[in-house]
Short mmCIF file of C-alpha atoms and ligand atoms in Angstrom, two decimals:
data_model
loop_
_atom_site.label_atom_id
_atom_site.label_comp_id
_atom_site.label_asym_id
_atom_site.label_seq_id
_atom_site.Cartn_x
_atom_site.Cartn_y
_atom_site.Cartn_z
CA MET K 1 -10.38 90.41 8.78
CA ASP K 2 -13.00 88.22 7.23
CA ARG K 3 -13.79 84.66 8.34
CA ARG K 4 -11.69 82.96 5.68
CA GLU K 5 -8.70 85.14 6.52
CA PHE K 6 -9.18 84.51 10.20
CA ILE K 7 -9.20 80.75 9.72
CA GLU K 8 -6.16 80.88 7.47
CA ARG K 9 -4.23 83.00 9.90
CA SER K 10 -5.19 80.88 12.87
CA ALA K 11 -4.15 77.77 10.96
CA ALA K 12 -0.81 79.33 10.07
CA ALA K 13 -0.23 80.39 13.67
CA ALA K 14 -1.22 76.97 14.95
CA ALA K 15 1.03 75.26 12.40
CA GLY K 16 3.91 77.43 13.55
CA ALA K 17 3.28 76.75 17.21
CA ALA K 18 2.67 73.03 16.89
CA LEU K 19 5.19 71.95 14.30
CA PHE K 20 8.10 74.28 14.56
CA ARG K 21 10.29 72.84 17.30
CA TRP K 22 12.67 75.58 18.21
CA PRO K 23 14.90 73.92 20.80
CA GLU K 24 15.82 71.05 18.48
CA TRP K 25 16.93 73.54 15.90
CA LEU K 26 19.05 75.31 18.45
CA ASP K 27 20.49 72.32 20.18
CA ALA K 28 21.79 70.49 17.13
CA GLN K 29 25.25 71.95 17.63
CA GLY K 30 25.18 72.02 21.38
CA ALA K 31 25.07 75.78 21.04
CA SER K 32 22.62 77.69 23.13
CA VAL K 33 21.88 80.43 20.61
CA PRO K 34 22.30 81.12 16.91
CA ILE K 35 25.41 83.19 16.29
CA GLY K 36 24.88 84.46 12.78
CA ILE K 37 26.73 86.43 10.17
CA GLN K 38 25.52 87.86 6.87
CA VAL K 39 27.73 86.94 3.95
CA GLY K 40 27.44 87.14 0.18
CA ALA K 41 28.69 84.98 -2.68
CA VAL K 42 31.62 87.23 -3.54
CA SER K 43 33.41 86.45 -0.26
CA PHE K 44 33.46 82.71 -0.94
CA VAL K 45 34.48 83.24 -4.56
CA ASP K 46 37.27 85.68 -3.62
CA GLU K 47 38.63 84.05 -0.49
CA GLY K 48 37.74 80.36 -0.75
CA THR K 49 34.78 78.76 0.99
CA ASP K 50 36.68 76.79 3.61
CA LYS K 51 38.88 79.72 4.48
CA VAL K 52 35.87 81.97 5.06
CA LEU K 53 34.17 79.32 7.19
CA ASP K 54 37.39 78.82 9.18
CA THR K 55 37.58 82.55 9.83
CA PHE K 56 33.99 82.66 11.04
CA THR K 57 34.50 79.81 13.49
CA GLU K 58 37.84 80.99 14.71
CA LEU K 59 37.08 84.68 15.18
CA ALA K 60 33.45 84.70 16.25
CA ASN K 61 32.11 81.16 16.88
CA ILE K 62 29.63 81.60 14.04
CA ASN K 63 27.12 78.73 13.86
CA THR K 64 24.60 80.19 11.38
CA LEU K 65 25.19 81.75 7.96
CA PHE K 66 22.72 84.25 6.55
CA LEU K 67 23.62 83.78 2.92
CA ALA K 68 22.67 86.70 0.68
CA THR K 69 20.92 84.57 -1.94
CA PHE K 70 18.79 87.17 -3.70
CA THR K 71 19.27 90.90 -4.07
CA TYR K 72 20.11 93.46 -6.70
CA GLY K 73 21.36 95.80 -3.96
CA ARG K 74 24.80 96.52 -2.59
CA GLY K 75 23.86 96.48 1.08
CA ILE K 76 24.19 92.71 1.37
CA GLY K 77 25.66 91.75 -2.03
CA GLY K 78 29.00 92.44 -3.67
CA ARG K 79 32.25 93.75 -2.23
CA GLN K 80 32.84 96.94 -0.27
CA VAL K 81 31.21 99.94 -1.96
CA ALA K 82 33.55 102.31 -3.79
CA GLY K 83 34.58 105.28 -1.71
CA SER K 84 34.91 103.27 1.51
CA PRO K 85 38.21 101.61 2.40
CA LEU K 86 38.48 97.92 1.50
CA PRO K 87 38.68 95.66 4.56
CA ASP K 88 41.78 93.64 5.47
CA HIS K 89 40.67 90.48 3.65
CA GLY K 90 39.21 89.56 0.29
CA LYS K 91 40.20 90.84 -3.11
CA GLN K 92 41.65 94.33 -2.85
CA GLU K 93 39.54 95.88 -5.59
CA TYR K 94 36.06 97.27 -5.97
CA ASP K 95 33.34 95.73 -8.12
CA PRO K 96 31.74 98.67 -9.94
CA ASN K 97 30.02 96.31 -12.39
CA TYR K 98 28.11 94.49 -9.66
CA HIS K 99 24.70 93.41 -10.97
CA GLY K 100 22.95 91.08 -8.51
CA GLY K 101 20.00 88.71 -8.84
CA ASN K 102 19.65 85.15 -7.54
CA PHE K 103 23.08 83.99 -6.36
CA ALA K 104 21.89 80.37 -6.31
CA THR K 105 20.19 78.73 -9.32
CA PRO K 106 16.63 79.76 -10.16
CA HIS K 107 14.45 76.76 -11.02
CA VAL K 108 11.93 78.02 -13.56
CA GLN K 109 9.05 75.77 -12.53
CA TYR K 110 8.52 77.91 -9.40
CA TYR K 111 8.05 81.16 -11.30
CA LYS K 112 5.19 80.25 -13.64
CA ASN K 113 2.72 82.73 -12.15
CA THR K 114 4.84 85.85 -12.23
CA SER K 115 5.98 88.22 -14.95
CA ILE K 116 9.22 88.95 -13.06
CA ALA K 117 12.11 87.01 -14.56
CA PRO K 118 14.05 84.85 -12.09
CA GLU K 119 17.51 85.98 -13.10
CA LYS K 120 20.64 84.21 -12.02
CA ALA K 121 23.14 86.85 -10.86
CA PRO K 122 25.59 87.23 -13.76
CA ASP K 123 28.31 88.29 -11.30
CA HIS K 124 29.35 84.66 -10.81
CA PRO K 125 27.79 82.87 -13.81
CA ASP K 126 28.94 79.34 -12.98
CA TYR K 127 28.65 79.59 -9.24
CA ASP K 128 25.71 78.62 -7.01
CA VAL K 129 26.36 79.95 -3.53
CA ILE K 130 24.01 77.54 -1.75
CA ALA K 131 25.27 74.46 -3.63
CA ASP K 132 28.84 75.40 -2.77
CA VAL K 133 28.52 76.58 0.83
CA LEU K 134 25.75 74.44 2.29
CA PRO K 135 27.46 71.00 2.30
CA ARG K 136 30.67 72.44 3.70
CA ALA K 137 28.79 74.39 6.34
CA HIS K 138 26.70 71.39 7.33
CA LYS K 139 29.81 69.24 7.63
CA ARG K 140 30.97 71.72 10.26
CA GLY K 141 27.60 71.82 11.98
CA VAL K 142 26.92 75.34 10.75
CA LYS K 143 23.34 76.20 9.72
CA VAL K 144 22.48 78.01 6.50
CA ILE K 145 19.63 80.48 6.17
CA CYS K 146 18.74 82.01 2.80
CA TRP K 147 18.59 85.77 3.16
CA PHE K 148 16.77 87.69 0.44
CA GLU K 149 15.40 91.18 0.13
CA ASP K 150 13.06 93.41 -1.81
CA VAL K 151 15.71 95.23 -3.84
CA PHE K 152 15.40 95.06 -7.62
CA ARG K 153 16.91 96.72 -10.64
CA LYS K 154 14.48 98.62 -12.83
CA ASP K 155 15.50 96.64 -15.90
CA VAL K 156 14.61 93.16 -14.67
CA PRO K 157 12.51 91.64 -17.50
CA GLY K 158 8.80 91.71 -16.66
CA ILE K 159 9.16 93.85 -13.55
CA ASP K 160 7.28 96.71 -15.21
CA LYS K 161 4.14 94.57 -14.91
CA ALA K 162 4.54 94.61 -11.13
CA PHE K 163 5.22 98.30 -10.52
CA GLU K 164 3.19 100.54 -8.23
CA VAL K 165 1.13 103.37 -9.68
CA ASP K 166 1.76 106.72 -8.02
CA VAL K 167 -0.63 109.43 -6.87
CA HIS K 168 -0.41 111.11 -10.31
CA GLY K 169 -1.31 107.86 -12.06
CA GLN K 170 2.26 107.27 -13.30
CA PRO K 171 4.07 103.94 -12.94
CA ALA K 172 6.56 104.02 -10.08
CA THR K 173 9.81 102.08 -10.14
CA ARG K 174 9.10 99.89 -7.11
CA VAL K 175 7.00 96.77 -7.04
CA CYS K 176 3.49 96.73 -5.57
CA TYR K 177 3.05 94.07 -2.91
CA ARG K 178 -0.54 93.55 -3.89
CA ASN K 179 0.29 92.86 -7.53
CA PRO K 180 0.10 89.07 -8.09
CA ASN K 181 3.34 89.21 -10.11
CA THR K 182 5.15 90.45 -7.01
CA LEU K 183 3.53 88.08 -4.56
CA ASN K 184 4.03 85.07 -6.81
CA PHE K 185 7.66 85.99 -7.31
CA TRP K 186 8.29 85.95 -3.55
CA LEU K 187 6.32 82.75 -3.13
CA GLY K 188 8.27 81.19 -5.99
CA LEU K 189 11.58 82.15 -4.43
CA THR K 190 10.43 80.81 -1.05
CA GLU K 191 9.46 77.50 -2.60
CA ASP K 192 12.54 77.33 -4.81
CA TYR K 193 14.97 77.71 -1.89
CA LEU K 194 13.14 75.24 0.35
CA ARG K 195 12.53 72.55 -2.27
CA SER K 196 15.79 72.81 -4.21
CA TYR K 197 18.22 72.83 -1.28
CA PRO K 198 18.29 71.41 2.26
CA VAL K 199 18.67 74.90 3.77
CA ASP K 200 17.85 75.48 7.43
CA GLY K 201 15.53 78.45 7.14
CA LEU K 202 14.67 81.71 5.39
CA MET K 203 14.89 85.42 6.12
CA PHE K 204 13.28 88.11 3.98
CA GLY K 205 13.70 91.86 4.27
CA SER K 206 11.77 94.86 2.99
CA GLU K 207 13.29 98.28 3.49
CA ARG K 208 10.28 100.21 2.33
CA GLN K 209 7.37 102.02 3.96
CA GLY K 210 3.94 103.39 3.21
CA PRO K 211 2.97 106.50 1.25
CA LEU K 212 2.43 108.85 4.20
CA ASN K 213 5.84 108.13 5.74
CA THR K 214 7.46 108.34 2.32
CA ALA K 215 5.78 111.67 1.57
CA ILE K 216 7.05 113.35 4.73
CA GLY K 217 10.52 111.81 4.39
CA ALA K 218 10.28 109.87 7.64
CA SER K 219 13.37 107.75 7.09
CA HIS K 220 17.15 108.05 7.12
CA GLY K 221 17.43 107.81 3.34
CA GLY K 222 16.56 110.19 0.55
CA GLY K 223 14.22 113.01 1.49
CA PRO K 224 10.53 113.84 1.43
CA SER K 225 9.06 112.69 -1.89
CA PRO K 226 5.32 113.27 -1.95
CA ALA K 227 4.96 113.25 -5.76
CA THR K 228 5.72 109.58 -6.34
CA VAL K 229 3.92 107.91 -3.45
CA GLY K 230 1.55 105.01 -4.08
CA CYS K 231 0.11 102.67 -4.61
CA PHE K 232 -2.97 103.51 -6.68
CA CYS K 233 -2.80 100.49 -9.00
CA PRO K 234 -6.02 98.59 -9.81
CA HIS K 235 -5.20 95.91 -7.20
CA CYS K 236 -4.77 98.48 -4.44
CA VAL K 237 -7.80 100.51 -5.53
CA ALA K 238 -9.89 97.32 -5.43
CA ALA K 239 -8.58 96.48 -1.96
CA ALA K 240 -9.44 100.01 -0.80
CA LYS K 241 -12.97 99.79 -2.17
CA LYS K 242 -13.43 96.46 -0.43
CA ASP K 243 -12.48 98.21 2.82
CA GLY K 244 -14.90 101.05 2.07
CA ILE K 245 -12.16 103.66 1.57
CA ASN K 246 -12.94 106.65 -0.63
CA VAL K 247 -10.21 106.40 -3.25
CA GLU K 248 -10.65 109.87 -4.71
CA ARG K 249 -10.41 111.54 -1.32
CA ALA K 250 -7.24 109.55 -0.58
CA ARG K 251 -5.75 110.84 -3.82
CA GLN K 252 -6.83 114.42 -3.03
CA GLY K 253 -5.28 114.10 0.43
CA TYR K 254 -1.93 113.00 -0.99
CA LEU K 255 -2.03 115.83 -3.52
CA ALA K 256 -2.67 118.26 -0.65
CA LEU K 257 0.33 116.79 1.17
CA GLU K 258 2.43 117.33 -1.92
CA ARG K 259 1.38 121.02 -2.14
CA TRP K 260 2.12 121.49 1.57
CA ILE K 261 5.61 119.98 1.30
CA ASP K 262 6.49 121.65 -2.01
CA GLY K 263 5.37 124.98 -0.60
CA MET K 264 7.69 124.66 2.39
CA LYS K 265 10.52 123.53 0.13
CA GLY K 266 10.01 126.75 -1.79
CA GLY K 267 10.26 128.72 1.45
CA ARG K 268 6.50 129.27 1.88
CA LYS K 269 5.67 128.28 5.41
CA PRO K 270 1.90 127.93 5.91
CA THR K 271 0.26 130.79 7.83
CA ASP K 272 -0.98 128.34 10.46
CA GLY K 273 2.40 126.60 10.68
CA ALA K 274 3.56 123.26 9.38
CA PHE K 275 2.02 121.01 11.98
CA VAL K 276 -1.48 122.51 12.12
CA THR K 277 -1.67 122.51 8.34
CA PHE K 278 -0.60 118.88 8.23
CA TRP K 279 -3.17 117.91 10.81
CA ARG K 280 -5.85 119.77 8.86
CA ILE K 281 -5.02 117.69 5.78
CA LEU K 282 -5.39 114.52 7.85
CA VAL K 283 -8.71 115.59 9.34
CA GLU K 284 -10.08 116.60 5.95
CA HIS K 285 -8.73 113.47 4.29
CA PRO K 286 -8.54 110.68 6.86
CA GLU K 287 -8.12 108.40 3.82
CA VAL K 288 -4.46 109.48 3.84
CA LEU K 289 -3.99 107.40 6.97
CA ALA K 290 -6.24 104.65 5.64
CA TRP K 291 -3.99 104.41 2.58
CA GLU K 292 -0.91 104.16 4.78
CA ARG K 293 -2.55 101.22 6.57
CA LEU K 294 -3.62 99.70 3.27
CA TRP K 295 -0.01 99.75 2.05
CA ASN K 296 1.22 98.09 5.25
CA GLU K 297 -1.49 95.48 5.03
CA GLY K 298 -0.24 94.60 1.53
CA LEU K 299 3.22 93.97 2.95
CA ARG K 300 1.85 92.05 5.93
CA ASP K 301 -0.24 89.88 3.61
CA THR K 302 2.99 89.10 1.76
CA TYR K 303 4.69 88.08 5.01
CA ARG K 304 1.71 85.90 5.93
CA ALA K 305 1.60 84.22 2.54
CA MET K 306 5.35 83.54 2.49
CA TYR K 307 5.25 82.22 6.04
CA ARG K 308 2.36 79.94 5.20
CA LYS K 309 4.08 78.66 2.05
CA ALA K 310 7.37 78.08 3.87
CA HIS K 311 5.69 76.12 6.65
CA GLU K 312 3.63 74.04 4.25
CA ILE K 313 6.89 72.87 2.71
CA ALA K 314 9.13 72.79 5.78
CA PRO K 315 7.16 73.18 9.01
CA GLN K 316 10.21 72.86 11.24
CA LYS K 317 12.42 75.38 9.49
CA PRO K 318 12.30 78.93 10.83
CA MET K 319 11.18 81.85 8.71
CA GLY K 320 11.71 85.40 9.88
CA TRP K 321 12.07 89.01 8.80
CA HIS K 322 14.67 91.73 8.75
CA ILE K 323 13.18 94.83 10.39
CA TRP K 324 14.50 97.97 8.70
CA HIS K 325 16.66 100.46 10.59
CA THR K 326 14.01 103.20 10.22
CA ASN K 327 12.35 101.42 13.13
CA SER K 328 15.03 103.08 15.29
CA PHE K 329 14.56 106.61 14.02
CA ALA K 330 10.99 107.33 12.98
CA PRO K 331 8.17 106.91 15.50
CA PHE K 332 5.84 106.63 12.48
CA TYR K 333 7.48 103.52 11.05
CA ARG K 334 8.09 102.22 14.58
CA ALA K 335 4.36 102.33 15.27
CA GLU K 336 3.77 100.17 12.21
CA GLN K 337 6.25 97.47 13.30
CA ASP K 338 4.06 95.94 15.97
CA TYR K 339 6.12 93.08 17.37
CA ARG K 340 3.08 91.36 18.84
CA GLY K 341 1.39 91.40 15.45
CA PHE K 342 4.55 90.02 13.83
CA SER K 343 4.48 87.05 16.20
CA GLU K 344 1.56 85.55 14.29
CA TYR K 345 3.74 84.96 11.25
CA SER K 346 7.36 85.04 12.44
CA ASP K 347 9.66 82.47 13.96
CA PHE K 348 12.29 85.12 14.48
CA LEU K 349 12.87 88.80 13.89
CA LYS K 350 16.17 90.35 12.97
CA VAL K 351 15.53 93.78 14.41
CA VAL K 352 18.17 96.09 12.98
CA MET K 353 20.12 97.90 15.72
CA TYR K 354 23.10 99.27 13.85
CA HIS K 355 24.57 101.48 16.55
CA ASN K 356 27.44 103.05 14.66
CA CYS K 357 25.92 104.25 11.40
CA GLY K 358 22.82 104.80 13.56
CA GLY K 359 24.28 108.19 14.52
CA PRO K 360 24.57 109.70 11.04
CA ARG K 361 21.36 107.96 9.98
CA MET K 362 19.40 109.42 12.92
CA ALA K 363 20.76 112.88 12.05
CA HIS K 364 19.60 112.37 8.46
CA TYR K 365 16.11 111.36 9.58
CA ILE K 366 15.86 114.40 11.85
CA ARG K 367 16.83 116.78 9.04
CA ASN K 368 14.27 115.14 6.74
CA VAL K 369 11.28 115.55 9.04
CA ASN K 370 12.49 118.93 10.25
CA ALA K 371 11.75 120.11 6.70
CA THR K 372 8.18 118.79 6.76
CA LEU K 373 6.08 117.72 9.73
CA PHE K 374 8.34 119.34 12.35
CA ALA K 375 9.24 122.48 10.43
CA ASP K 376 7.87 124.56 13.33
CA LEU K 377 10.59 123.18 15.62
CA THR K 378 14.33 123.68 15.60
CA PRO K 379 16.45 120.69 14.56
CA GLU K 380 17.51 120.31 18.21
CA GLN K 381 13.89 120.29 19.38
CA THR K 382 13.08 117.71 16.71
CA THR K 383 15.92 115.58 18.05
CA GLU K 384 14.65 115.90 21.61
CA PHE K 385 11.11 115.03 20.52
CA THR K 386 12.35 111.98 18.60
CA TYR K 387 14.32 110.72 21.61
CA ARG K 388 11.47 111.32 24.06
CA VAL K 389 8.65 109.70 22.12
CA GLN K 390 10.81 106.64 21.43
CA GLN K 391 11.90 106.45 25.09
CA TYR K 392 15.56 106.90 24.30
CA GLY K 393 17.91 107.81 27.11
CA ASN K 394 21.01 109.88 26.72
CA GLU K 395 21.93 109.68 23.07
CA ALA K 396 24.17 112.34 21.54
CA PRO K 397 22.85 115.83 20.70
CA LEU K 398 22.27 116.47 17.01
CA ASP K 399 25.57 118.22 16.35
CA LYS K 400 27.52 115.23 17.75
CA LEU K 401 25.35 112.39 16.42
CA SER K 402 27.30 111.81 13.23
CA THR K 403 30.62 111.48 15.02
CA ALA K 404 29.34 109.75 18.17
CA GLY K 405 26.98 107.13 16.72
CA LEU K 406 24.28 105.65 18.94
CA SER K 407 25.27 103.99 22.20
CA ALA K 408 25.47 100.38 23.31
CA ASP K 409 22.67 101.32 25.67
CA TYR K 410 20.48 101.92 22.60
CA VAL K 411 21.16 98.31 21.58
CA ARG K 412 20.32 97.05 25.08
CA ARG K 413 17.04 99.00 25.26
CA GLU K 414 15.93 98.13 21.75
CA THR K 415 16.65 94.45 22.39
CA ARG K 416 14.62 94.52 25.60
CA ARG K 417 11.75 96.27 23.84
CA ALA K 418 11.71 93.65 21.08
CA VAL K 419 11.94 90.69 23.46
CA ALA K 420 9.11 92.13 25.55
CA GLY K 421 7.05 92.82 22.44
CA VAL K 422 6.91 89.40 20.80
CA SER K 423 5.07 86.33 22.01
CA GLU K 424 7.15 83.48 23.34
CA LYS K 425 7.47 81.45 20.15
CA THR K 426 9.11 84.31 18.23
CA LYS K 427 12.83 84.77 18.79
CA ILE K 428 14.73 88.04 18.65
CA TRP K 429 18.07 87.94 16.84
CA PRO K 430 19.20 91.58 16.68
CA GLY K 431 21.18 92.73 13.67
CA ILE K 432 24.42 94.17 15.03
CA GLU K 433 26.62 96.28 12.84
CA ILE K 434 30.22 95.80 11.87
CA ASP K 435 31.71 98.43 9.54
CA ILE K 436 28.70 99.72 7.65
CA PRO K 437 30.15 102.56 5.60
CA THR K 438 29.58 106.10 6.89
CA GLY K 439 30.60 109.49 5.48
CA GLU K 440 34.17 110.69 5.48
CA LYS K 441 34.13 112.52 8.80
CA GLU K 442 31.52 110.32 10.42
CA LYS K 443 31.90 107.71 13.14
CA LYS K 444 33.65 104.46 12.14
CA THR K 445 33.29 101.07 13.80
CA THR K 446 35.93 100.22 16.41
CA PRO K 447 36.57 96.91 18.17
CA GLU K 448 35.51 98.47 21.47
CA ASP K 449 32.11 99.61 20.26
CA VAL K 450 31.42 96.27 18.56
CA TYR K 451 32.35 94.53 21.81
CA GLN K 452 30.01 96.81 23.81
CA ALA K 453 27.13 96.43 21.34
CA VAL K 454 27.36 92.64 21.31
CA LYS K 455 27.50 92.51 25.11
CA ALA K 456 24.47 94.80 25.25
CA THR K 457 22.56 92.55 22.84
CA PHE K 458 22.77 89.61 25.22
CA GLU K 459 22.27 91.76 28.31
CA GLY K 460 19.05 92.87 26.68
CA GLY K 461 17.89 89.25 26.51
CA ALA K 462 18.44 88.48 22.81
CA HIS K 463 17.90 84.88 21.73
CA GLY K 464 20.62 85.08 19.10
CA ILE K 465 22.56 87.61 17.05
CA ILE K 466 23.20 88.42 13.39
CA LEU K 467 26.44 90.24 12.57
CA SER K 468 25.60 92.56 9.69
CA ARG K 469 25.53 93.68 6.91
CA LYS K 470 28.06 91.65 4.95
CA TYR K 471 31.38 90.02 5.66
CA SER K 472 32.92 91.70 2.62
CA GLU K 473 32.84 95.07 4.40
CA MET K 474 33.91 93.92 7.89
CA ARG K 475 37.39 94.37 9.34
CA LEU K 476 38.78 91.31 11.06
CA ASP K 477 39.64 93.16 14.30
CA ASN K 478 36.03 94.18 14.64
CA LEU K 479 34.78 90.67 13.94
CA ARG K 480 37.25 89.38 16.53
CA ALA K 481 35.85 91.86 19.08
CA ALA K 482 32.36 90.52 18.41
CA GLY K 483 33.69 87.02 19.04
CA ARG K 484 35.21 88.07 22.37
CA ALA K 485 31.86 89.48 23.55
CA ILE K 486 30.00 86.41 22.25
CA ARG K 487 32.24 84.02 24.17
CA GLU K 488 31.79 86.06 27.34
CA SER K 489 28.01 86.24 26.91
CA VAL K 490 26.72 82.88 25.74
CA LYS K 491 27.42 79.20 25.71
CA THR K 492 28.79 78.35 22.27
CA ALA K 493 29.72 75.10 20.60
ZN1 LIG X 501 -0.73 98.45 -5.94
#
């Protein structure tokens, strides 16, 4: 950290501490904690805004909406995904032509310094979700937080000028955080939401990780993909040089990782075993780790810049981050989500603790890394290792994980860990799952496990809760069970 950075960060932290008055924000409704739900435009369009708001109040005492205002993804936008049963409300058909974008109205003056086009989601061409929902929510005393995430389509005009460059020098299809087009797009969106609408706060999410973790497949999605890791774009190379990192040796290290993983995929286990060979690559090319840190620093700089921008415009409105579910599975990603570090630029954290799909997702993670870094171990040993190093108690064995899910105790422990990790000004609002789709024979959400997970959230000391991922996939019985646990756990309006 240089002196300028230090001063900027200290100023941002001081601004957050001095100006952001948390209790006033909380007390406005006489409610002790934010009871949130994630909801996208399609639910209001399909079911009617007042009806949806009535349902939220009636079933679960919701006092905060996390409106999906920008995404091209299906996790928080659109209806239920095809292949999973439609819930017992909303239009009874799928939306295979879902597109995504900005579900409010982009105001072009905020996007002058980016190549990425601010596209209005064509899904509801004449509908602005904030303009519609916000006044009705406010009339009821319900807060509205814009919830936006780093999920794009590849064909967004101008996005190609923001892409990462991979280890082979090819453009990747994900944006580089260090590219000014990317940063200015996020800053533009931050400013647009705060200046164009009287919203109550912002939440941004990035479900991505650095090149080392991506190479070894240390997540619950996809698999190991060492060939396309990055970023080696001119902005990242310049940042590396500034830090005194040998760029060429970083590249050679990642190429060595690719040969190691491809060899094992082809059935050629290294003579010295998977782990020793991996460690040898790290020792010979410590720049591999340096590049992982460099990538994370690019993301953290984005968080800092967005936080600073948001607080310049609206010092009393909270800004926080969605912390990806991989934080629950991979000790590698977990190590990079340092809650104490987050506190410098976060008013709240939505730490994802999806207990139900957590089972199949954990199993997926274990199989991924069992093919790379832990190829010397059995899948069961990899499971045991994962549980032990993350201080998990008695979660299901690997062969039962997909049908058992993770326990309410997992939610309780993860909440406690997060609350203990942050400094006092940062609040923990865990993301609790209702009906995230799982595979055909995998565990499904039940009212009882939602009830237990919500109880565990508050027993763990949470300062609030965010029912996730989107109302359009939740069954009403399960939402009702969340409400029952909420009323038993906290004082609500
Ligand atoms: Zn880059």
